[in-house]
Coordinates of C-alpha atoms in Angstrom, one line a residue:
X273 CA -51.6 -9.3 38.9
X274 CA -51.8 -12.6 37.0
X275 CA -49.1 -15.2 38.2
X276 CA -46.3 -15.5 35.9
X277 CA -46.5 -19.0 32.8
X278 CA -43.8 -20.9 32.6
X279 CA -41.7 -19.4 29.6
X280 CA -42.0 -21.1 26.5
X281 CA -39.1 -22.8 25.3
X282 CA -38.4 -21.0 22.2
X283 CA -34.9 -21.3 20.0
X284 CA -33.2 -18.2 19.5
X285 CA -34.2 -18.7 15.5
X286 CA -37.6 -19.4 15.7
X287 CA -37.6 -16.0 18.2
X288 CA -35.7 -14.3 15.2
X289 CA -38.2 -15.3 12.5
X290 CA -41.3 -14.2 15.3
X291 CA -40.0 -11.0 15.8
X292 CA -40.0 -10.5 11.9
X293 CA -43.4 -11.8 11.5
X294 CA -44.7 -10.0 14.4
X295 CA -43.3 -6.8 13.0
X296 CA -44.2 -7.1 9.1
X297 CA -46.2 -4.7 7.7
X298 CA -47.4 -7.0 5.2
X299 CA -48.3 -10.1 6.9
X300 CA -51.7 -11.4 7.7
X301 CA -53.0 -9.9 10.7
X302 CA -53.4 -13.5 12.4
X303 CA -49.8 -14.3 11.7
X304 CA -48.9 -11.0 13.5
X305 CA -51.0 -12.0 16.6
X306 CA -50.0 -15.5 16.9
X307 CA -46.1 -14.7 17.3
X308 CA -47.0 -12.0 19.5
X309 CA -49.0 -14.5 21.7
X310 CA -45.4 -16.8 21.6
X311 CA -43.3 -14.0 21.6
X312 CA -44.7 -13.1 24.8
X313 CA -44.8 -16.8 26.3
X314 CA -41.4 -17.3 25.6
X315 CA -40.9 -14.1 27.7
X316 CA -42.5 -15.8 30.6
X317 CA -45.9 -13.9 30.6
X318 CA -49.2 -15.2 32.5
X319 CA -51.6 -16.5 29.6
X320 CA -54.8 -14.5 31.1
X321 CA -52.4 -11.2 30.3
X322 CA -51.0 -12.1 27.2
X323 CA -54.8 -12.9 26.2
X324 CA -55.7 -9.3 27.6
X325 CA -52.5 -7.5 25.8
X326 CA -54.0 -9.0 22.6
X327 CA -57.4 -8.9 22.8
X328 CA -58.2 -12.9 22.4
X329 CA -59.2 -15.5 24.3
X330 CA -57.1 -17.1 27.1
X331 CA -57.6 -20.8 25.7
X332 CA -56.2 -19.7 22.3
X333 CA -53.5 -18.6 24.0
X334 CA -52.8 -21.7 25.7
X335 CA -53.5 -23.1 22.3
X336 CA -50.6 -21.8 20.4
X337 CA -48.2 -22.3 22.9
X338 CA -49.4 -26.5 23.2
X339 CA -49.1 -26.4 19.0
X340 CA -45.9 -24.6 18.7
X341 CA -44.2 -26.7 21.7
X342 CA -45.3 -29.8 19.3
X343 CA -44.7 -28.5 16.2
X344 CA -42.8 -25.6 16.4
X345 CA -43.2 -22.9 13.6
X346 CA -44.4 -25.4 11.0
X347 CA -46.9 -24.3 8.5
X348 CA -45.8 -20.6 9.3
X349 CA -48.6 -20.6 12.3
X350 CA -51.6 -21.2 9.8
X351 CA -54.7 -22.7 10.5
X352 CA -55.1 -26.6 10.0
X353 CA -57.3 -27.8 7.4
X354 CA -61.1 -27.9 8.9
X355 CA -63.5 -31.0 8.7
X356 CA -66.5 -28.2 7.9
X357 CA -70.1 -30.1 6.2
X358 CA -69.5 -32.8 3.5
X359 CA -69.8 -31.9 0.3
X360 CA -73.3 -32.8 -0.8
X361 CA -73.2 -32.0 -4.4
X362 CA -71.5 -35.5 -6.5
X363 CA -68.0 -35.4 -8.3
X364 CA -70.0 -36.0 -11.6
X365 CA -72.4 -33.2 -10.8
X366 CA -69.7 -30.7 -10.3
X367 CA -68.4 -31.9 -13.5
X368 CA -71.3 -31.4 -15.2
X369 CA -71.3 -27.6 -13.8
X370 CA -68.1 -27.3 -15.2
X371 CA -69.2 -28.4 -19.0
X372 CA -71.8 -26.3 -18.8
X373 CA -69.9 -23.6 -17.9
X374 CA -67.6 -23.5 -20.3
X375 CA -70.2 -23.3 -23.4
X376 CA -72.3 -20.5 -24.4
X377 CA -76.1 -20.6 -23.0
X378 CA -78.9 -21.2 -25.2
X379 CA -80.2 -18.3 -27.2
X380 CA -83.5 -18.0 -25.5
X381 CA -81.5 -16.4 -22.4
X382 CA -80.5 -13.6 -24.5
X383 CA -77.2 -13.3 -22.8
X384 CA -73.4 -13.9 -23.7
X385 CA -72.6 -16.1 -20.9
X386 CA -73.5 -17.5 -17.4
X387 CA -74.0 -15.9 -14.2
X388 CA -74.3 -18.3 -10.9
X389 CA -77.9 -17.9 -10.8
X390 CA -79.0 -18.4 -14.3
X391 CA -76.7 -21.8 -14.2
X392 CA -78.3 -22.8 -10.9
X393 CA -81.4 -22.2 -12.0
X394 CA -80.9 -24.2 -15.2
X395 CA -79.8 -27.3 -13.3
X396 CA -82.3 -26.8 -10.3
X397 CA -79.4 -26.4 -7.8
X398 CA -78.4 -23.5 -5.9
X399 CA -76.3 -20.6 -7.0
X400 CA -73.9 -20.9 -4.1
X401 CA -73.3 -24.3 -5.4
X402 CA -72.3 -23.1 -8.7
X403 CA -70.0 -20.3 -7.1
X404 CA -68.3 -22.7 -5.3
X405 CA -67.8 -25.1 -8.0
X406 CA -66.1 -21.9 -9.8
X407 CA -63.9 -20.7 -7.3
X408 CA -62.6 -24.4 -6.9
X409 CA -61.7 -24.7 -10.9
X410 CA -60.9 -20.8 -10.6
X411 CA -63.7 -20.2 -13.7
X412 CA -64.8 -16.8 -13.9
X413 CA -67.5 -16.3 -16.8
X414 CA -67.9 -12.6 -16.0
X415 CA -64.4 -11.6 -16.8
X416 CA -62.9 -10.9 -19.9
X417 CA -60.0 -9.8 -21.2
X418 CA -59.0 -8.8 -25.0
X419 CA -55.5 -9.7 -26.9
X420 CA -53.9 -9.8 -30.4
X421 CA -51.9 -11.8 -32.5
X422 CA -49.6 -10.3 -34.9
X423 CA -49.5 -11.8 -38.3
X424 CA -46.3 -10.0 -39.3
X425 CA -44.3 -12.7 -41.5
X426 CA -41.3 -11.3 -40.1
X427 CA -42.2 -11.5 -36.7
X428 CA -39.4 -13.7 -35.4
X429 CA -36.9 -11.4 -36.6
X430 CA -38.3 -8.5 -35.4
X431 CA -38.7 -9.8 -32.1
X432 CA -35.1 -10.9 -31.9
X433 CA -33.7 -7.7 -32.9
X434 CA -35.2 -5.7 -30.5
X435 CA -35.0 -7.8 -27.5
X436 CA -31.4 -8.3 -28.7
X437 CA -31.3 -4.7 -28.1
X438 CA -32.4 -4.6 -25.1
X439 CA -30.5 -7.5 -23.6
X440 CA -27.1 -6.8 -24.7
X441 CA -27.4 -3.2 -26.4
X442 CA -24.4 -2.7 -28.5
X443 CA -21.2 -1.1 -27.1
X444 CA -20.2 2.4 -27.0
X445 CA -23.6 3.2 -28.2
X446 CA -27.2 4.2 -27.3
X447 CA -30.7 2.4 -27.5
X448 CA -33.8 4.6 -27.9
X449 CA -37.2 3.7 -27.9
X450 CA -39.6 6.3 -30.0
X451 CA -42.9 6.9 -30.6
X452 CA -45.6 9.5 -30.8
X453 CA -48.9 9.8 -28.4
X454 CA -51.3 11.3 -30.7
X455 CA -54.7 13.1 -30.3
X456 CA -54.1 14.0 -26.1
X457 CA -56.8 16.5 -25.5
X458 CA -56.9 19.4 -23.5
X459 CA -59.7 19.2 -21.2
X460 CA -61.1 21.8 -19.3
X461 CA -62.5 19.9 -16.0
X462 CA -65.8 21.2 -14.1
X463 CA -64.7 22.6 -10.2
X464 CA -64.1 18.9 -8.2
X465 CA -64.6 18.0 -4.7
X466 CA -61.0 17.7 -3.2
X467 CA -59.3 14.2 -1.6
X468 CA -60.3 14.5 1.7
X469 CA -59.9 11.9 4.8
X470 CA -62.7 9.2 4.1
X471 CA -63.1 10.6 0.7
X472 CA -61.8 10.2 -2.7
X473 CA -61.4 12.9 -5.0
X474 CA -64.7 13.4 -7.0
X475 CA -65.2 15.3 -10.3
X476 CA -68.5 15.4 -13.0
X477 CA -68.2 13.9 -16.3
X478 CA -68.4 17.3 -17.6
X479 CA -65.5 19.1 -19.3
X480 CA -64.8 21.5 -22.3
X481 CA -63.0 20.6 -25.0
X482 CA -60.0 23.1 -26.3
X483 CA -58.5 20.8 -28.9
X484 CA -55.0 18.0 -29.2
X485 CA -51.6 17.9 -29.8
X486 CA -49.4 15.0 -30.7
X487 CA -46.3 14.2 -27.8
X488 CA -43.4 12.2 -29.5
X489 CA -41.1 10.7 -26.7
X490 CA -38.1 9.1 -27.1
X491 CA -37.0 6.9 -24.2
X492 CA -33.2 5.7 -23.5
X493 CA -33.5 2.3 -22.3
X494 CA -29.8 2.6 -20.2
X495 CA -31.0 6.0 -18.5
X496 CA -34.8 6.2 -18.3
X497 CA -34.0 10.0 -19.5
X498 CA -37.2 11.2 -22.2
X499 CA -36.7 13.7 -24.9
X500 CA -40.1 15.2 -25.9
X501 CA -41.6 17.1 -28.0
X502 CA -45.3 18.6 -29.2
X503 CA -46.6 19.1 -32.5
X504 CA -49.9 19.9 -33.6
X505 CA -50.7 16.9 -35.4
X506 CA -49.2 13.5 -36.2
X507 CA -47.2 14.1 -39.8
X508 CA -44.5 13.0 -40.8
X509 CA -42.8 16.3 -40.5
X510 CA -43.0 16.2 -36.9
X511 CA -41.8 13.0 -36.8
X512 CA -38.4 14.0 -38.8
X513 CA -37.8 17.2 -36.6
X514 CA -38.3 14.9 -33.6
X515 CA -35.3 12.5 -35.2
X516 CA -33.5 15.6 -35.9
X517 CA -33.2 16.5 -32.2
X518 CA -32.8 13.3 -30.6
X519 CA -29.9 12.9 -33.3
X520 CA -28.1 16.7 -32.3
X521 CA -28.5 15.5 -28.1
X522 CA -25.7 13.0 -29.3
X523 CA -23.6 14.0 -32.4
X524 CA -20.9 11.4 -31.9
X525 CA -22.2 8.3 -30.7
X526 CA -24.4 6.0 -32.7
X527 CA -27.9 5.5 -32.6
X528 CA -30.3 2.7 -32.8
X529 CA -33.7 3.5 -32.6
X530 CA -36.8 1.5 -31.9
X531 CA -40.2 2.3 -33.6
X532 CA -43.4 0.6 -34.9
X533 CA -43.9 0.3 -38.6
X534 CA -46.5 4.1 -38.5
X535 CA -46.4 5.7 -42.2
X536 CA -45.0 8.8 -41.0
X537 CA -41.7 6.6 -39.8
X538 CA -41.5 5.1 -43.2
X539 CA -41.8 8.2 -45.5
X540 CA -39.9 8.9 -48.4
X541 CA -38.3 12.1 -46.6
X542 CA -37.5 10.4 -43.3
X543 CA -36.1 7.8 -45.6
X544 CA -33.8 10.4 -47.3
X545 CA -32.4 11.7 -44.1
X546 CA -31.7 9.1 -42.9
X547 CA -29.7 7.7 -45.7
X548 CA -27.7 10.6 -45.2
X549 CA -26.9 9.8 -41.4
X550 CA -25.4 6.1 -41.5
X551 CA -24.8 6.5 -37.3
X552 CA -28.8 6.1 -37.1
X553 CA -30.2 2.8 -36.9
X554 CA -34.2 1.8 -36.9
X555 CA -35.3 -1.3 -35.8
X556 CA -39.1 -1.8 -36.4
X557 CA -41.5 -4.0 -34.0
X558 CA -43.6 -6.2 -35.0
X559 CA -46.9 -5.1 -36.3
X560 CA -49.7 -5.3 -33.1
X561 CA -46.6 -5.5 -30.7
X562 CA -46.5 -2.1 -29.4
X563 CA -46.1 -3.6 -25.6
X564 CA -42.6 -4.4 -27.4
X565 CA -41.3 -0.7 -27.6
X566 CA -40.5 0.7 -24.3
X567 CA -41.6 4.3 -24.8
X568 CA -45.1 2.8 -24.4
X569 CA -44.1 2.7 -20.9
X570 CA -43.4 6.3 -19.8
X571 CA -46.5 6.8 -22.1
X572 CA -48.9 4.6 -20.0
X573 CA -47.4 6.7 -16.4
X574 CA -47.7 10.1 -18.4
X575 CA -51.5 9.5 -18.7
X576 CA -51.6 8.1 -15.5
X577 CA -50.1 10.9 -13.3
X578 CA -50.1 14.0 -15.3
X579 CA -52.9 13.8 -17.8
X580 CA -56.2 11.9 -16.5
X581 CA -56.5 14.1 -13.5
X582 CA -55.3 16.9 -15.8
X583 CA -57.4 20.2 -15.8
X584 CA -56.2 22.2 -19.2
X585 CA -58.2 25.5 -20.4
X586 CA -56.0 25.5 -23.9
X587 CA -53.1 23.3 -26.1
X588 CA -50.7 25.6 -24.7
X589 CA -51.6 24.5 -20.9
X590 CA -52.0 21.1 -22.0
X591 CA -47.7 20.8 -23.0
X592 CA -46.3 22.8 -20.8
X593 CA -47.9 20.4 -18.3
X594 CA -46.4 17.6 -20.1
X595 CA -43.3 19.6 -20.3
X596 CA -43.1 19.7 -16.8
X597 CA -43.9 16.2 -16.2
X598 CA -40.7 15.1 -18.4
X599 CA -38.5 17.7 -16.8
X600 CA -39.9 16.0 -13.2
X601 CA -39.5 12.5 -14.6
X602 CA -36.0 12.9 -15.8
X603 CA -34.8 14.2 -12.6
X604 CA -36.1 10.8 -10.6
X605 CA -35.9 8.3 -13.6
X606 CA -34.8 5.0 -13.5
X607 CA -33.5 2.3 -16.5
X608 CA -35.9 -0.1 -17.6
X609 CA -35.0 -3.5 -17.3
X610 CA -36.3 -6.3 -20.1
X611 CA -36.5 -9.3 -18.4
X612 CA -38.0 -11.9 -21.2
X613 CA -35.5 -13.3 -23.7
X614 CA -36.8 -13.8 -27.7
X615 CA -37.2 -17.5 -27.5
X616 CA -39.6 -16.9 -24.1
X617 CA -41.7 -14.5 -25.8
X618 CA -42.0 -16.8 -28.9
X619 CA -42.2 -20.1 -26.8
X620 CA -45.3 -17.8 -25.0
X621 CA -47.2 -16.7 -28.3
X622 CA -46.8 -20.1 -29.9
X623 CA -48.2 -21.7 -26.5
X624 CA -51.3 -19.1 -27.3
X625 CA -52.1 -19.6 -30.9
X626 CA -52.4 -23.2 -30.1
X627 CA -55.0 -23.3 -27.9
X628 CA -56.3 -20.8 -29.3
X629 CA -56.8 -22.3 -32.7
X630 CA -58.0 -25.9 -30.5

């Protein structure tokens, strides 16, 4: 049996902060291994065992314990910067790359933007080169991503008034965040191959179509509790028997309700009702802002875990599973929290237009 190391002098907090390293779940796996490897030093273990107990070398054992009783726990164990080959490729080349980059390629290509080989083969350099140049300047010309500014003239009002709500929701009353999900088909799925150890759940494209219905959802911001409902399409009637039983789950307390600015919330009917029930307050988002009504939310998870996956052979199927999705949600929900104040969502859309526009 190996002969025992002298222990490694190790401070009863750097031990602490090893032990929690060594033992995270999350942490790199080299970070695991390293304050095993001092863990075990400090313990007084022979460096050929504590080499075989990890599976690594003996010198990188003898390694980390020479860097840690210079430096300690510095850098969090990480490996020092390496000399590697010098870069052969000039700063003003790799600018150049860059400009290039960023404008479209000629027409004669025929595409809409660069790839690392078309670039390198344009400036008669390599495509590694090119990749490398765009992972330093974190450039990805294959991605894309889509986004919308809202021209409502009353944006900044609108904005305010329902982030107000959310922030510091007025007392003694609730804060409810509607909408409708229209057009969610029920679709009859072709027999799938089941999740299995090594393999993913697998389904055709096939299915059978057996028609929609509309979900409205009201969300309470303070609870997470939904109220829903299904109706066959997306009118205006709907919409007023939806208000109608969101307003009788509450008779006493008042109401303020946020929506987007759809026709069927703005009807002359809905209107009338409304005029004749003071305690019930709308407050509209902005127009292309629908990220700023809540609902959208529980939406977004509905279609995620109950309805993408979904396997429905009529309408009827199709709501009472999402029945029984909001009967399950409500019994684990949670409140939503709105962390971003008005003048940090303005401040951020302002900061877009303008480069943008430049």
């Amino acid at each position: 049996m190996p002969a025992s190391a002298a222990a490694l002098p190790i401070s009863p907090g750097d031990q602490a902060v090893l032990r929690r390293w060594a033992n995270a779940a999350q942490a790199p796996a080299t970070l695991v291994q390293r304050s095993k490897i001092l863990l075990l030093a400090a313990e007084g273990v022979a460096n050929s065992e504590i080499a075989e107990r990890l599976g690594v070398s003996r010198p990188t054992v003898i390694a980390w314990r020479k860097r840690y009783a210079g430096e300690g726990l510095t850098g969090q164990l990480s490996d020092r910067p390496r000399r590697g080959r010098p870069q052969t490729v000039r700063r003003d080349r790799r600018a150049e790359i860059l400009a290039i980059t960023l404008i479209p390629p000629p027409e004669v290509l025929g595409v809409t933007h660069w790839s690392s080989r078309l670039l390198g083969a344009a400036l008669g350099i390599s495509h590694s080169t090119v990749a490398r140049v765009w992972a330093e300047h974190d450039v990805k010309p294959w991605q894309t991503e889509t986004f919308k500014f809202s021209t409502d003239p009353q944006l900044e009002a609108r904005v305010r008034d329902v982030v107000g709500l959310y922030l510091d929701p007025p007392a003694h009353a609730i804060v409810l965040c509607v909408d409708e999900k229209s057009q969610i088909q029920a679709l009859e799925r072709t027999p799938l191959r089941p999740l299995a150890p090594g393999s993913v759940e697998r389904r055709t494209h096939d299915d059978v179509r057996h028609g929609t219905t509309t979900l409205f959802a009201a969300l309470e911001v303070a609870t997470g509790q939904v109220t829903d409902a299904c109706h066959p399409r997306h009118r205006h009637g709907g919409f007023l028997d939806f208000l109608k039983l969101v307003a009788r789950a509450d008779p006493r307390r008042q109401l303020h309700v946020v929506l987007d600015n759809d026709a069927t919330h703005q009807h002359a009917k809905v209107q009338a009702w409304l005029a004749s029930h003071a305690r019930i307050h709308l407050h509209f988002t902005p127009t292309d802002a629908s990220w700023l009504n809540l609902v959208e939310v529980v939406f977004a998870i509905i279609q995620r875990q109950a309805l993408r996956r979904g396997d429905f052979a009529s309408v009827d199927e199709l709501m009472a599973a999402i029945r029984r999705f909001c009967d399950g949600w409500n019994q684990r929900c949670h409140s939503f929290t709105w962390t971003k104040d008005a003048d940090q969502i303005l401040t951020k859309r302002k900061r877009q237009t303008t480069s943008t526009n430049h």
